[in-house]
DNA sequence: ACGGATGATTAAGT
DNA sequence: ACTTAATCATCCGT
């Protein structure tokens, strides 16, 4: 684009002297008074050049051809080339250097992460992949919710790609056009290949600036879409019943130490087909952090008001006890009605017993005294279960019987202490029964 | 519409 | 890095 100004410059420079109108005479006059034929000739040529824009296209073309065939042309052209050679160096030094734009890279990365610019289907976006995985389980509402999101995302991607292609095409067209033009012009003025190259790069830069705008707005669109559909805080979904039961089961059967390991979290997440509603936590660390949230909330809320959770605790404790017993039993019969999720097949072993346990717990619940006695009630069964469980190799790392249902794992400081001795069951723990502070949020 | 339940986020502590 | 405690924002039964 420097060629144009330079041409203009030379044009105007001579044009000052040879402006169509008055200067025409002046030039003719100077040529005439000199009397030199050669100068007259050159003056004529210059004059023709100056007025070439005023002529019709055909005329100009003819004139151009005539000039090209002029005997002075090669010599003049050489001079022009030399001059250009000297001036072009100073221009070249001014520019060049094009470090990868960090902004552009940021946008590219985001689009890639968002699955907009990445491979066609499924991949790229971790959210989409996880959503697809979750849809296998009980994620009916989940997938339905995400289908809308994904449809919109696909729409964005399509628009993005078509636009990008359009720009690409326009860029190529324009580039070839300019190159043709330059090649054509190179017959009348010196244009080095490097200059063409530079011109092309300039064009590309301009178009990539446009592309960046496209990317920018695409990113914005995705962000808006994301915040609309996936912001878990804005659109919180409760876990379905099964998921809650699985989590509760784990929680109450590890009440002494309800801190699932990373693997356990993964396992639980998989089991629950946890809805993937991650926002900030990057591409990875998907659903297990949801489990972490759940356990964090559960621990704190349980601790805050144990009394309120007592019934639930007893229920799940009984349930796991039954499950464990069933799992160990040889026969497979009626399952516990309230455990739709248990992996083990049913067995009628000790059903009545656990039912009694449950009833007694409930009645106790109405009283102001619970904890220890409940634990004692269950003690016998749990003791049998404990070794059963260890035999069957079920997950029960720190599982000591009485901690399953009584909140004795919690020490005075409010922390979860490690595995108290079984004998502590009998000691009248002051905590659970007397806690009546209904300080709910 | 209201209030409790609940999942997620955040600040602070370890 | 992980937890607790507080808090936010939404869900959901009434």
PDB file of N, CA and C in Angstrom, chain A residues 341-426:
ATOM      1  N   UNK A 341     -31.355 -49.084  45.197  1.00  0.00           N
ATOM      2  CA  UNK A 341     -30.069 -48.882  44.538  1.00  0.00           C
ATOM      3  C   UNK A 341     -29.021 -49.894  44.948  1.00  0.00           C
ATOM      4  N   UNK A 342     -29.359 -50.699  45.918  1.00  0.00           N
ATOM      5  CA  UNK A 342     -28.318 -51.555  46.451  1.00  0.00           C
ATOM      6  C   UNK A 342     -27.815 -52.514  45.390  1.00  0.00           C
ATOM      7  N   UNK A 343     -26.523 -52.721  45.417  1.00  0.00           N
ATOM      8  CA  UNK A 343     -25.928 -53.576  44.415  1.00  0.00           C
ATOM      9  C   UNK A 343     -26.247 -55.033  44.699  1.00  0.00           C
ATOM     10  N   UNK A 344     -26.237 -55.356  45.963  1.00  0.00           N
ATOM     11  CA  UNK A 344     -26.445 -56.736  46.334  1.00  0.00           C
ATOM     12  C   UNK A 344     -27.877 -57.205  46.099  1.00  0.00           C
ATOM     13  N   UNK A 345     -28.001 -58.450  45.728  1.00  0.00           N
ATOM     14  CA  UNK A 345     -29.349 -58.982  45.582  1.00  0.00           C
ATOM     15  C   UNK A 345     -29.905 -59.301  46.965  1.00  0.00           C
ATOM     16  N   UNK A 346     -31.187 -59.365  47.012  1.00  0.00           N
ATOM     17  CA  UNK A 346     -31.833 -59.422  48.309  1.00  0.00           C
ATOM     18  C   UNK A 346     -31.676 -60.736  49.040  1.00  0.00           C
ATOM     19  N   UNK A 347     -32.020 -60.672  50.284  1.00  0.00           N
ATOM     20  CA  UNK A 347     -32.054 -61.863  51.099  1.00  0.00           C
ATOM     21  C   UNK A 347     -32.918 -61.560  52.300  1.00  0.00           C
ATOM     22  N   UNK A 348     -33.587 -62.527  52.825  1.00  0.00           N
ATOM     23  CA  UNK A 348     -34.549 -62.243  53.895  1.00  0.00           C
ATOM     24  C   UNK A 348     -33.885 -62.282  55.252  1.00  0.00           C
ATOM     25  N   UNK A 349     -32.617 -62.420  55.221  1.00  0.00           N
ATOM     26  CA  UNK A 349     -31.900 -62.572  56.475  1.00  0.00           C
ATOM     27  C   UNK A 349     -32.062 -61.362  57.395  1.00  0.00           C
ATOM     28  N   UNK A 350     -32.581 -61.635  58.560  1.00  0.00           N
ATOM     29  CA  UNK A 350     -32.629 -60.603  59.589  1.00  0.00           C
ATOM     30  C   UNK A 350     -33.523 -59.413  59.256  1.00  0.00           C
ATOM     31  N   UNK A 351     -34.407 -59.632  58.385  1.00  0.00           N
ATOM     32  CA  UNK A 351     -35.261 -58.512  58.007  1.00  0.00           C
ATOM     33  C   UNK A 351     -36.051 -57.968  59.188  1.00  0.00           C
ATOM     34  N   UNK A 352     -36.657 -58.895  59.919  1.00  0.00           N
ATOM     35  CA  UNK A 352     -37.504 -58.447  61.029  1.00  0.00           C
ATOM     36  C   UNK A 352     -36.657 -57.708  62.055  1.00  0.00           C
ATOM     37  N   UNK A 353     -35.517 -58.207  62.221  1.00  0.00           N
ATOM     38  CA  UNK A 353     -34.641 -57.581  63.202  1.00  0.00           C
ATOM     39  C   UNK A 353     -34.369 -56.121  62.859  1.00  0.00           C
ATOM     40  N   UNK A 354     -34.005 -55.917  61.627  1.00  0.00           N
ATOM     41  CA  UNK A 354     -33.698 -54.547  61.234  1.00  0.00           C
ATOM     42  C   UNK A 354     -34.955 -53.688  61.290  1.00  0.00           C
ATOM     43  N   UNK A 355     -36.063 -54.318  61.009  1.00  0.00           N
ATOM     44  CA  UNK A 355     -37.301 -53.557  61.112  1.00  0.00           C
ATOM     45  C   UNK A 355     -37.529 -53.101  62.529  1.00  0.00           C
ATOM     46  N   UNK A 356     -37.301 -53.967  63.463  1.00  0.00           N
ATOM     47  CA  UNK A 356     -37.417 -53.606  64.869  1.00  0.00           C
ATOM     48  C   UNK A 356     -36.480 -52.458  65.202  1.00  0.00           C
ATOM     49  N   UNK A 357     -35.315 -52.656  64.729  1.00  0.00           N
ATOM     50  CA  UNK A 357     -34.316 -51.622  64.985  1.00  0.00           C
ATOM     51  C   UNK A 357     -34.820 -50.268  64.504  1.00  0.00           C
ATOM     52  N   UNK A 358     -35.328 -50.297  63.317  1.00  0.00           N
ATOM     53  CA  UNK A 358     -35.785 -49.048  62.740  1.00  0.00           C
ATOM     54  C   UNK A 358     -36.894 -48.429  63.578  1.00  0.00           C
ATOM     55  N   UNK A 359     -37.852 -49.278  63.986  1.00  0.00           N
ATOM     56  CA  UNK A 359     -38.970 -48.776  64.783  1.00  0.00           C
ATOM     57  C   UNK A 359     -38.478 -48.201  66.099  1.00  0.00           C
ATOM     58  N   UNK A 360     -37.636 -48.959  66.715  1.00  0.00           N
ATOM     59  CA  UNK A 360     -37.187 -48.499  68.024  1.00  0.00           C
ATOM     60  C   UNK A 360     -36.457 -47.177  67.891  1.00  0.00           C
ATOM     61  N   UNK A 361     -35.727 -47.078  66.861  1.00  0.00           N
ATOM     62  CA  UNK A 361     -34.998 -45.836  66.657  1.00  0.00           C
ATOM     63  C   UNK A 361     -35.965 -44.683  66.486  1.00  0.00           C
ATOM     64  N   UNK A 362     -37.009 -44.977  65.738  1.00  0.00           N
ATOM     65  CA  UNK A 362     -37.969 -43.904  65.492  1.00  0.00           C
ATOM     66  C   UNK A 362     -38.622 -43.454  66.777  1.00  0.00           C
ATOM     67  N   UNK A 363     -38.991 -44.426  67.578  1.00  0.00           N
ATOM     68  CA  UNK A 363     -39.649 -44.047  68.819  1.00  0.00           C
ATOM     69  C   UNK A 363     -38.686 -43.289  69.706  1.00  0.00           C
ATOM     70  N   UNK A 364     -37.469 -43.724  69.664  1.00  0.00           N
ATOM     71  CA  UNK A 364     -36.472 -43.022  70.459  1.00  0.00           C
ATOM     72  C   UNK A 364     -36.276 -41.610  69.965  1.00  0.00           C
ATOM     73  N   UNK A 365     -36.466 -41.489  68.727  1.00  0.00           N
ATOM     74  CA  UNK A 365     -36.224 -40.187  68.141  1.00  0.00           C
ATOM     75  C   UNK A 365     -37.118 -39.126  68.755  1.00  0.00           C
ATOM     76  N   UNK A 366     -38.311 -39.551  69.104  1.00  0.00           N
ATOM     77  CA  UNK A 366     -39.215 -38.584  69.723  1.00  0.00           C
ATOM     78  C   UNK A 366     -38.718 -38.157  71.085  1.00  0.00           C
ATOM     79  N   UNK A 367     -38.048 -39.037  71.763  1.00  0.00           N
ATOM     80  CA  UNK A 367     -37.508 -38.698  73.073  1.00  0.00           C
ATOM     81  C   UNK A 367     -36.346 -37.748  72.964  1.00  0.00           C
ATOM     82  N   UNK A 368     -35.904 -37.309  74.098  1.00  0.00           N
ATOM     83  CA  UNK A 368     -34.768 -36.415  74.087  1.00  0.00           C
ATOM     84  C   UNK A 368     -33.475 -37.191  74.272  1.00  0.00           C
ATOM     85  N   UNK A 369     -33.600 -38.445  74.372  1.00  0.00           N
ATOM     86  CA  UNK A 369     -32.407 -39.251  74.592  1.00  0.00           C
ATOM     87  C   UNK A 369     -32.263 -40.286  73.480  1.00  0.00           C
ATOM     88  N   UNK A 370     -31.152 -40.258  72.810  1.00  0.00           N
ATOM     89  CA  UNK A 370     -31.027 -41.190  71.685  1.00  0.00           C
ATOM     90  C   UNK A 370     -29.674 -41.868  71.687  1.00  0.00           C
ATOM     91  N   UNK A 371     -28.866 -41.350  70.915  1.00  0.00           N
ATOM     92  CA  UNK A 371     -27.505 -41.792  70.653  1.00  0.00           C
ATOM     93  C   UNK A 371     -27.050 -43.130  71.165  1.00  0.00           C
ATOM     94  N   UNK A 372     -26.530 -43.135  72.338  1.00  0.00           N
ATOM     95  CA  UNK A 372     -25.820 -44.301  72.819  1.00  0.00           C
ATOM     96  C   UNK A 372     -26.705 -45.535  72.813  1.00  0.00           C
ATOM     97  N   UNK A 373     -27.922 -45.336  73.238  1.00  0.00           N
ATOM     98  CA  UNK A 373     -28.806 -46.482  73.329  1.00  0.00           C
ATOM     99  C   UNK A 373     -29.044 -47.079  71.952  1.00  0.00           C
ATOM    100  N   UNK A 374     -29.234 -46.230  71.031  1.00  0.00           N
ATOM    101  CA  UNK A 374     -29.419 -46.718  69.671  1.00  0.00           C
ATOM    102  C   UNK A 374     -28.212 -47.534  69.258  1.00  0.00           C
ATOM    103  N   UNK A 375     -27.093 -46.956  69.507  1.00  0.00           N
ATOM    104  CA  UNK A 375     -25.873 -47.659  69.148  1.00  0.00           C
ATOM    105  C   UNK A 375     -25.822 -49.020  69.805  1.00  0.00           C
ATOM    106  N   UNK A 376     -26.213 -49.057  71.063  1.00  0.00           N
ATOM    107  CA  UNK A 376     -26.184 -50.322  71.777  1.00  0.00           C
ATOM    108  C   UNK A 376     -27.157 -51.298  71.152  1.00  0.00           C
ATOM    109  N   UNK A 377     -28.315 -50.802  70.793  1.00  0.00           N
ATOM    110  CA  UNK A 377     -29.311 -51.661  70.169  1.00  0.00           C
ATOM    111  C   UNK A 377     -28.760 -52.340  68.932  1.00  0.00           C
ATOM    112  N   UNK A 378     -28.060 -51.600  68.197  1.00  0.00           N
ATOM    113  CA  UNK A 378     -27.592 -52.124  66.931  1.00  0.00           C
ATOM    114  C   UNK A 378     -26.333 -52.941  67.100  1.00  0.00           C
ATOM    115  N   UNK A 379     -25.735 -52.731  68.224  1.00  0.00           N
ATOM    116  CA  UNK A 379     -24.402 -53.274  68.435  1.00  0.00           C
ATOM    117  C   UNK A 379     -24.267 -54.726  68.010  1.00  0.00           C
ATOM    118  N   UNK A 380     -25.178 -55.518  68.478  1.00  0.00           N
ATOM    119  CA  UNK A 380     -25.022 -56.949  68.236  1.00  0.00           C
ATOM    120  C   UNK A 380     -25.011 -57.238  66.749  1.00  0.00           C
ATOM    121  N   UNK A 381     -25.980 -56.695  66.087  1.00  0.00           N
ATOM    122  CA  UNK A 381     -26.066 -56.987  64.665  1.00  0.00           C
ATOM    123  C   UNK A 381     -24.832 -56.485  63.932  1.00  0.00           C
ATOM    124  N   UNK A 382     -24.428 -55.317  64.318  1.00  0.00           N
ATOM    125  CA  UNK A 382     -23.283 -54.737  63.644  1.00  0.00           C
ATOM    126  C   UNK A 382     -22.047 -55.563  63.853  1.00  0.00           C
ATOM    127  N   UNK A 383     -21.931 -56.061  65.025  1.00  0.00           N
ATOM    128  CA  UNK A 383     -20.765 -56.886  65.305  1.00  0.00           C
ATOM    129  C   UNK A 383     -20.716 -58.081  64.370  1.00  0.00           C
ATOM    130  N   UNK A 384     -21.855 -58.652  64.178  1.00  0.00           N
ATOM    131  CA  UNK A 384     -21.853 -59.776  63.241  1.00  0.00           C
ATOM    132  C   UNK A 384     -21.556 -59.276  61.840  1.00  0.00           C
ATOM    133  N   UNK A 385     -22.078 -58.142  61.561  1.00  0.00           N
ATOM    134  CA  UNK A 385     -21.889 -57.609  60.219  1.00  0.00           C
ATOM    135  C   UNK A 385     -20.453 -57.253  59.954  1.00  0.00           C
ATOM    136  N   UNK A 386     -19.840 -56.767  60.995  1.00  0.00           N
ATOM    137  CA  UNK A 386     -18.493 -56.254  60.776  1.00  0.00           C
ATOM    138  C   UNK A 386     -17.581 -57.296  60.150  1.00  0.00           C
ATOM    139  N   UNK A 387     -17.645 -58.460  60.736  1.00  0.00           N
ATOM    140  CA  UNK A 387     -16.730 -59.470  60.183  1.00  0.00           C
ATOM    141  C   UNK A 387     -17.259 -59.984  58.851  1.00  0.00           C
ATOM    142  N   UNK A 388     -18.568 -59.962  58.749  1.00  0.00           N
ATOM    143  CA  UNK A 388     -19.144 -60.342  57.461  1.00  0.00           C
ATOM    144  C   UNK A 388     -18.615 -59.426  56.374  1.00  0.00           C
ATOM    145  N   UNK A 389     -18.653 -58.162  56.685  1.00  0.00           N
ATOM    146  CA  UNK A 389     -18.214 -57.188  55.699  1.00  0.00           C
ATOM    147  C   UNK A 389     -16.746 -57.374  55.374  1.00  0.00           C
ATOM    148  N   UNK A 390     -15.983 -57.549  56.410  1.00  0.00           N
ATOM    149  CA  UNK A 390     -14.552 -57.725  56.157  1.00  0.00           C
ATOM    150  C   UNK A 390     -14.314 -59.007  55.357  1.00  0.00           C
ATOM    151  N   UNK A 391     -15.213 -59.957  55.552  1.00  0.00           N
ATOM    152  CA  UNK A 391     -15.081 -61.190  54.784  1.00  0.00           C
ATOM    153  C   UNK A 391     -15.381 -60.957  53.324  1.00  0.00           C
ATOM    154  N   UNK A 392     -16.472 -60.279  53.110  1.00  0.00           N
ATOM    155  CA  UNK A 392     -16.877 -60.064  51.722  1.00  0.00           C
ATOM    156  C   UNK A 392     -16.015 -59.029  51.023  1.00  0.00           C
ATOM    157  N   UNK A 393     -15.222 -58.372  51.795  1.00  0.00           N
ATOM    158  CA  UNK A 393     -14.304 -57.420  51.171  1.00  0.00           C
ATOM    159  C   UNK A 393     -14.992 -56.181  50.662  1.00  0.00           C
ATOM    160  N   UNK A 394     -16.142 -55.898  51.173  1.00  0.00           N
ATOM    161  CA  UNK A 394     -16.829 -54.666  50.784  1.00  0.00           C
ATOM    162  C   UNK A 394     -16.054 -53.467  51.253  1.00  0.00           C
ATOM    163  N   UNK A 395     -16.332 -52.330  50.655  1.00  0.00           N
ATOM    164  CA  UNK A 395     -15.577 -51.145  51.042  1.00  0.00           C
ATOM    165  C   UNK A 395     -15.951 -50.734  52.464  1.00  0.00           C
ATOM    166  N   UNK A 396     -15.011 -50.816  53.339  1.00  0.00           N
ATOM    167  CA  UNK A 396     -15.310 -50.510  54.733  1.00  0.00           C
ATOM    168  C   UNK A 396     -14.014 -50.280  55.482  1.00  0.00           C
ATOM    169  N   UNK A 397     -13.248 -49.391  54.980  1.00  0.00           N
ATOM    170  CA  UNK A 397     -11.905 -49.180  55.511  1.00  0.00           C
ATOM    171  C   UNK A 397     -11.914 -48.966  57.022  1.00  0.00           C
ATOM    172  N   UNK A 398     -12.486 -47.879  57.431  1.00  0.00           N
ATOM    173  CA  UNK A 398     -12.418 -47.559  58.848  1.00  0.00           C
ATOM    174  C   UNK A 398     -13.708 -47.900  59.551  1.00  0.00           C
ATOM    175  N   UNK A 399     -14.427 -48.806  58.998  1.00  0.00           N
ATOM    176  CA  UNK A 399     -15.778 -49.036  59.496  1.00  0.00           C
ATOM    177  C   UNK A 399     -15.761 -49.778  60.817  1.00  0.00           C
ATOM    178  N   UNK A 400     -15.999 -49.048  61.852  1.00  0.00           N
ATOM    179  CA  UNK A 400     -16.226 -49.716  63.120  1.00  0.00           C
ATOM    180  C   UNK A 400     -17.691 -49.584  63.438  1.00  0.00           C
ATOM    181  N   UNK A 401     -18.208 -50.630  63.963  1.00  0.00           N
ATOM    182  CA  UNK A 401     -19.651 -50.791  64.002  1.00  0.00           C
ATOM    183  C   UNK A 401     -20.418 -49.599  64.523  1.00  0.00           C
ATOM    184  N   UNK A 402     -20.183 -49.230  65.720  1.00  0.00           N
ATOM    185  CA  UNK A 402     -21.068 -48.267  66.349  1.00  0.00           C
ATOM    186  C   UNK A 402     -21.002 -46.885  65.740  1.00  0.00           C
ATOM    187  N   UNK A 403     -19.926 -46.588  65.109  1.00  0.00           N
ATOM    188  CA  UNK A 403     -19.864 -45.245  64.543  1.00  0.00           C
ATOM    189  C   UNK A 403     -20.828 -45.058  63.386  1.00  0.00           C
ATOM    190  N   UNK A 404     -21.360 -46.146  62.949  1.00  0.00           N
ATOM    191  CA  UNK A 404     -22.204 -46.040  61.776  1.00  0.00           C
ATOM    192  C   UNK A 404     -23.413 -45.161  62.035  1.00  0.00           C
ATOM    193  N   UNK A 405     -23.941 -45.245  63.191  1.00  0.00           N
ATOM    194  CA  UNK A 405     -25.204 -44.533  63.380  1.00  0.00           C
ATOM    195  C   UNK A 405     -25.133 -43.484  64.467  1.00  0.00           C
ATOM    196  N   UNK A 406     -24.176 -43.638  65.346  1.00  0.00           N
ATOM    197  CA  UNK A 406     -24.101 -42.623  66.390  1.00  0.00           C
ATOM    198  C   UNK A 406     -23.016 -41.624  66.038  1.00  0.00           C
ATOM    199  N   UNK A 407     -23.274 -40.426  66.361  1.00  0.00           N
ATOM    200  CA  UNK A 407     -22.389 -39.334  65.951  1.00  0.00           C
ATOM    201  C   UNK A 407     -21.150 -39.236  66.803  1.00  0.00           C
ATOM    202  N   UNK A 408     -20.675 -40.335  67.303  1.00  0.00           N
ATOM    203  CA  UNK A 408     -19.558 -40.208  68.220  1.00  0.00           C
ATOM    204  C   UNK A 408     -18.240 -39.954  67.541  1.00  0.00           C
ATOM    205  N   UNK A 409     -18.251 -40.026  66.262  1.00  0.00           N
ATOM    206  CA  UNK A 409     -17.024 -39.700  65.563  1.00  0.00           C
ATOM    207  C   UNK A 409     -16.681 -38.228  65.689  1.00  0.00           C
ATOM    208  N   UNK A 410     -17.630 -37.474  66.092  1.00  0.00           N
ATOM    209  CA  UNK A 410     -17.387 -36.037  66.189  1.00  0.00           C
ATOM    210  C   UNK A 410     -16.906 -35.688  67.583  1.00  0.00           C
ATOM    211  N   UNK A 411     -15.803 -35.056  67.658  1.00  0.00           N
ATOM    212  CA  UNK A 411     -15.276 -34.699  68.962  1.00  0.00           C
ATOM    213  C   UNK A 411     -15.795 -33.337  69.411  1.00  0.00           C
ATOM    214  N   UNK A 412     -15.361 -32.959  70.573  1.00  0.00           N
ATOM    215  CA  UNK A 412     -15.881 -31.730  71.163  1.00  0.00           C
ATOM    216  C   UNK A 412     -15.554 -30.519  70.309  1.00  0.00           C
ATOM    217  N   UNK A 413     -14.444 -30.573  69.632  1.00  0.00           N
ATOM    218  CA  UNK A 413     -14.052 -29.415  68.836  1.00  0.00           C
ATOM    219  C   UNK A 413     -14.899 -29.286  67.579  1.00  0.00           C
ATOM    220  N   UNK A 414     -15.647 -30.316  67.329  1.00  0.00           N
ATOM    221  CA  UNK A 414     -16.463 -30.253  66.126  1.00  0.00           C
ATOM    222  C   UNK A 414     -15.812 -30.941  64.958  1.00  0.00           C
ATOM    223  N   UNK A 415     -14.658 -31.480  65.169  1.00  0.00           N
ATOM    224  CA  UNK A 415     -13.989 -32.173  64.076  1.00  0.00           C
ATOM    225  C   UNK A 415     -14.325 -33.643  64.102  1.00  0.00           C
ATOM    226  N   UNK A 416     -14.055 -34.293  62.993  1.00  0.00           N
ATOM    227  CA  UNK A 416     -14.289 -35.722  62.951  1.00  0.00           C
ATOM    228  C   UNK A 416     -13.044 -36.422  63.459  1.00  0.00           C
ATOM    229  N   UNK A 417     -13.160 -37.068  64.602  1.00  0.00           N
ATOM    230  CA  UNK A 417     -11.970 -37.732  65.098  1.00  0.00           C
ATOM    231  C   UNK A 417     -11.936 -39.149  64.577  1.00  0.00           C
ATOM    232  N   UNK A 418     -10.772 -39.702  64.651  1.00  0.00           N
ATOM    233  CA  UNK A 418     -10.582 -41.001  64.049  1.00  0.00           C
ATOM    234  C   UNK A 418     -11.042 -42.119  64.968  1.00  0.00           C
ATOM    235  N   UNK A 419     -11.822 -42.989  64.375  1.00  0.00           N
ATOM    236  CA  UNK A 419     -12.149 -44.291  64.921  1.00  0.00           C
ATOM    237  C   UNK A 419     -12.060 -44.432  66.428  1.00  0.00           C
ATOM    238  N   UNK A 420     -13.066 -44.017  67.114  1.00  0.00           N
ATOM    239  CA  UNK A 420     -13.074 -44.224  68.563  1.00  0.00           C
ATOM    240  C   UNK A 420     -13.241 -45.706  68.881  1.00  0.00           C
ATOM    241  N   UNK A 421     -12.858 -46.063  70.061  1.00  0.00           N
ATOM    242  CA  UNK A 421     -12.958 -47.473  70.415  1.00  0.00           C
ATOM    243  C   UNK A 421     -14.425 -47.849  70.595  1.00  0.00           C
ATOM    244  N   UNK A 422     -14.732 -49.063  70.270  1.00  0.00           N
ATOM    245  CA  UNK A 422     -16.126 -49.517  70.363  1.00  0.00           C
ATOM    246  C   UNK A 422     -16.701 -49.358  71.761  1.00  0.00           C
ATOM    247  N   UNK A 423     -15.860 -49.433  72.745  1.00  0.00           N
ATOM    248  CA  UNK A 423     -16.364 -49.372  74.108  1.00  0.00           C
ATOM    249  C   UNK A 423     -17.007 -48.026  74.397  1.00  0.00           C
ATOM    250  N   UNK A 424     -16.640 -47.040  73.656  1.00  0.00           N
ATOM    251  CA  UNK A 424     -17.154 -45.706  73.928  1.00  0.00           C
ATOM    252  C   UNK A 424     -18.649 -45.616  73.657  1.00  0.00           C
ATOM    253  N   UNK A 425     -19.175 -46.643  73.062  1.00  0.00           N
ATOM    254  CA  UNK A 425     -20.600 -46.605  72.749  1.00  0.00           C
ATOM    255  C   UNK A 425     -21.417 -46.485  74.016  1.00  0.00           C
ATOM    256  N   UNK A 426     -20.995 -47.209  74.978  1.00  0.00           N
ATOM    257  CA  UNK A 426     -21.787 -47.266  76.203  1.00  0.00           C
ATOM    258  C   UNK A 426     -21.715 -45.979  77.000  1.00  0.00           C
TER     259      UNK A 426
END
